[in-house]
Amino acid sequence: MTTPAMRGRYNARGHDYFSPDVETMPRKQLQRLQFERLRRVLLHAYANVPHYRRSFDGAGVSPFAMRGLGDLHRFPFTSKADLRDNYPFGLFAVPRETLIRLHASSGTTGKPIVVGYTAGDLANWALLMARSMVAAGVHAGDIVHNAYGYGLFTGGLGTHDGAQRLGCTVVPASGGGTERQVALMSDFGATVLCSTPSYALNLAEVADRSGVDLRRGPLRVGLFGAEPWSDGLRRTLEARLGIRAIDVYGLSEIMGPGVAIECHEAQAGLHGWEDHFLFEIIDPESGEPREIGETGELVITTLTKEALPMIRYRTRDITQLTDEPCRCGRTHLRLRRITGRSDDMLIVRGVNVYPSQIEAALVGLPGIVPHYQVVVERSGALDRVTLEVEVDASVAAGDDAARRSIAAAVAHHLKSLLGVSCEVTAKRSGELPRSEGKAVRVRDLRPKS
Ligand code: DLL
């Protein structure tokens, strides 16, 4: 039974919020709050992190001379390399003993990125994740099946703490053991699924194979993020799982999941929580600020983090911002769906393309399932790109002719939709690896330089 107290708090128009005063704060007031917090975090970073003191001094900027939010543009960026160079604890602004949790992102080369949280940071993270979940249409009393990986990755524990803070029943499933997860979702009556979108697709396939129809159960909402995905995959997941699929964004360096989320009312862009973060868009080449509405690289400054304040962190994620009013009544600006990371962009015979654009083009094509991998090889001085897709179960394993003709149709479609000409190989049903967390979309086989 759901009582009104178990749901979020309403405003006059009947929308459901976790912190209505903050979520619907007039933008002018929000900006005043941001400025107050920005000044404080810049002073905190300058006073306690030698790296920031050096970089601010080097750029000739001072937190003491801040007159308005616009002055932030003069401050230097922080990058992943700064985190690596200060590995493991060099960017922390508080004594190590006051940290109550560490997380790390694996990274493909070299040392991982280490992030840390004070008790206050963890409380804010749980609160923002709870707020995000309410925006997504989750309420206290929901059964949250959490299939984000637990461990050093921020997805599992970040989602866990938020759901618990909201008052949900959390099932800490983590990644893997997919048959068992399907059985648990069905037996426990999960109402909310949290996972990467690629793992949600894997769960949907395994449910089909095991004869479990999750659409007939109480499952209602999916919170999907941690990797780029397309609106096409959203429609597929919504249809196959009988849910509303919500995009959630975050990154370890800034906090973890819950930095921004779509509201279930509009599902049109992700509200970035501006009372805790300041969002900018820059030209990824020149670093110059771009106007609201223009596409570019997302840069985030944390406004309340104690342990690891991040000043103008270059996320490498490509998106746009909009401050147009949203029908849910939230005033916090929205990030458009993240197309990909600037470092994941492929150049296929001179055409720039992100893996998520390939996914968007593939979803719904007849004869294939939405699993794919892009293989990049070196052939002489040139890069050779092959797209591997997988035929659906209706194509017999031995039917090479059918696979060839499907591959040709996919190649033609990609050429006409994205202008990309690449070789396409159609694999047999079930042949491409299935995701258990973040999907590996690009297999780069070029020799490492
Ligand atoms: O992936 C945090 C997270 C966990 C977000 C669960 C959402 C749900 P990292 O492992 O540090 O943290 O990876 C962060 O993943 O810079 C983006 O490139 C990508 N990413 C995260 N969410 C999205 C999304 C977590 N909704 C990196 N759409 C980010 C596209 C996303 N890319």
mmCIF file of C-alpha atoms in Angstrom, residues 7-11 13-18 23 130-139 142 166 192 220-223 234 238 243-248 260-271 273 326-330 334:
data_model
loop_
_atom_site.group_PDB
_atom_site.id
_atom_site.type_symbol
_atom_site.label_atom_id
_atom_site.label_comp_id
_atom_site.label_asym_id
_atom_site.label_seq_id
_atom_site.Cartn_x
_atom_site.Cartn_y
_atom_site.Cartn_z
ATOM 1 C CA ARG A 7 5.426 9.492 -2.046
ATOM 2 C CA GLY A 8 7.455 12.643 -2.650
ATOM 3 C CA ARG A 9 6.222 16.139 -1.869
ATOM 4 C CA TYR A 10 3.820 17.833 -4.244
ATOM 5 C CA ASN A 11 3.519 21.372 -5.467
ATOM 6 C CA ARG A 13 0.227 21.536 -9.850
ATOM 7 C CA GLY A 14 0.515 18.020 -8.480
ATOM 8 C CA HIS A 15 4.110 17.355 -9.508
ATOM 9 C CA ASP A 16 6.160 15.159 -7.285
ATOM 10 C CA TYR A 17 9.438 16.560 -5.899
ATOM 11 C CA PHE A 18 11.967 15.495 -3.309
ATOM 12 C CA GLU A 23 14.005 22.127 -7.419
ATOM 13 C CA ALA A 130 17.109 10.348 -3.962
ATOM 14 C CA ARG A 131 16.028 13.645 -5.552
ATOM 15 C CA SER A 132 16.949 12.238 -8.972
ATOM 16 C CA MET A 133 14.947 9.091 -8.365
ATOM 17 C CA VAL A 134 11.815 11.071 -7.457
ATOM 18 C CA ALA A 135 12.267 13.130 -10.643
ATOM 19 C CA ALA A 136 12.376 9.813 -12.510
ATOM 20 C CA GLY A 137 9.054 8.752 -10.997
ATOM 21 C CA VAL A 138 10.354 6.544 -8.176
ATOM 22 C CA HIS A 139 8.921 6.797 -4.676
ATOM 23 C CA ASP A 142 9.397 0.995 -4.427
ATOM 24 C CA LEU A 166 14.367 7.766 -0.349
ATOM 25 C CA VAL A 192 12.356 -0.106 -10.549
ATOM 26 C CA ARG A 220 7.469 0.527 -13.933
ATOM 27 C CA VAL A 221 10.662 2.594 -14.219
ATOM 28 C CA GLY A 222 14.218 2.053 -15.504
ATOM 29 C CA LEU A 223 17.096 4.352 -14.480
ATOM 30 C CA ARG A 234 15.034 3.748 -25.057
ATOM 31 C CA GLU A 238 10.377 0.620 -22.824
ATOM 32 C CA ILE A 243 8.609 0.580 -18.324
ATOM 33 C CA ARG A 244 9.430 4.235 -18.638
ATOM 34 C CA ALA A 245 13.187 4.428 -19.372
ATOM 35 C CA ILE A 246 14.925 7.425 -17.797
ATOM 36 C CA ASP A 247 18.411 8.701 -18.616
ATOM 37 C CA VAL A 248 20.654 9.335 -15.589
ATOM 38 C CA ALA A 260 21.674 15.052 -13.756
ATOM 39 C CA ILE A 261 18.521 13.131 -14.606
ATOM 40 C CA GLU A 262 15.514 13.278 -16.898
ATOM 41 C CA CYS A 263 12.170 13.982 -15.293
ATOM 42 C CA HIS A 264 9.484 11.433 -16.051
ATOM 43 C CA GLU A 265 7.031 14.181 -16.992
ATOM 44 C CA ALA A 266 8.971 15.393 -20.036
ATOM 45 C CA GLN A 267 11.822 12.895 -20.673
ATOM 46 C CA ALA A 268 13.393 15.708 -22.653
ATOM 47 C CA GLY A 269 16.868 16.471 -21.345
ATOM 48 C CA LEU A 270 18.481 15.818 -17.983
ATOM 49 C CA HIS A 271 18.020 18.353 -15.168
ATOM 50 C CA TRP A 273 21.318 19.905 -10.056
ATOM 51 C CA CYS A 326 10.350 22.408 -18.326
ATOM 52 C CA ARG A 327 6.809 21.205 -17.947
ATOM 53 C CA CYS A 328 7.662 19.443 -14.670
ATOM 54 C CA GLY A 329 8.174 22.858 -13.044
ATOM 55 C CA ARG A 330 11.851 22.249 -12.190
ATOM 56 C CA ARG A 334 18.793 20.587 -18.713
#
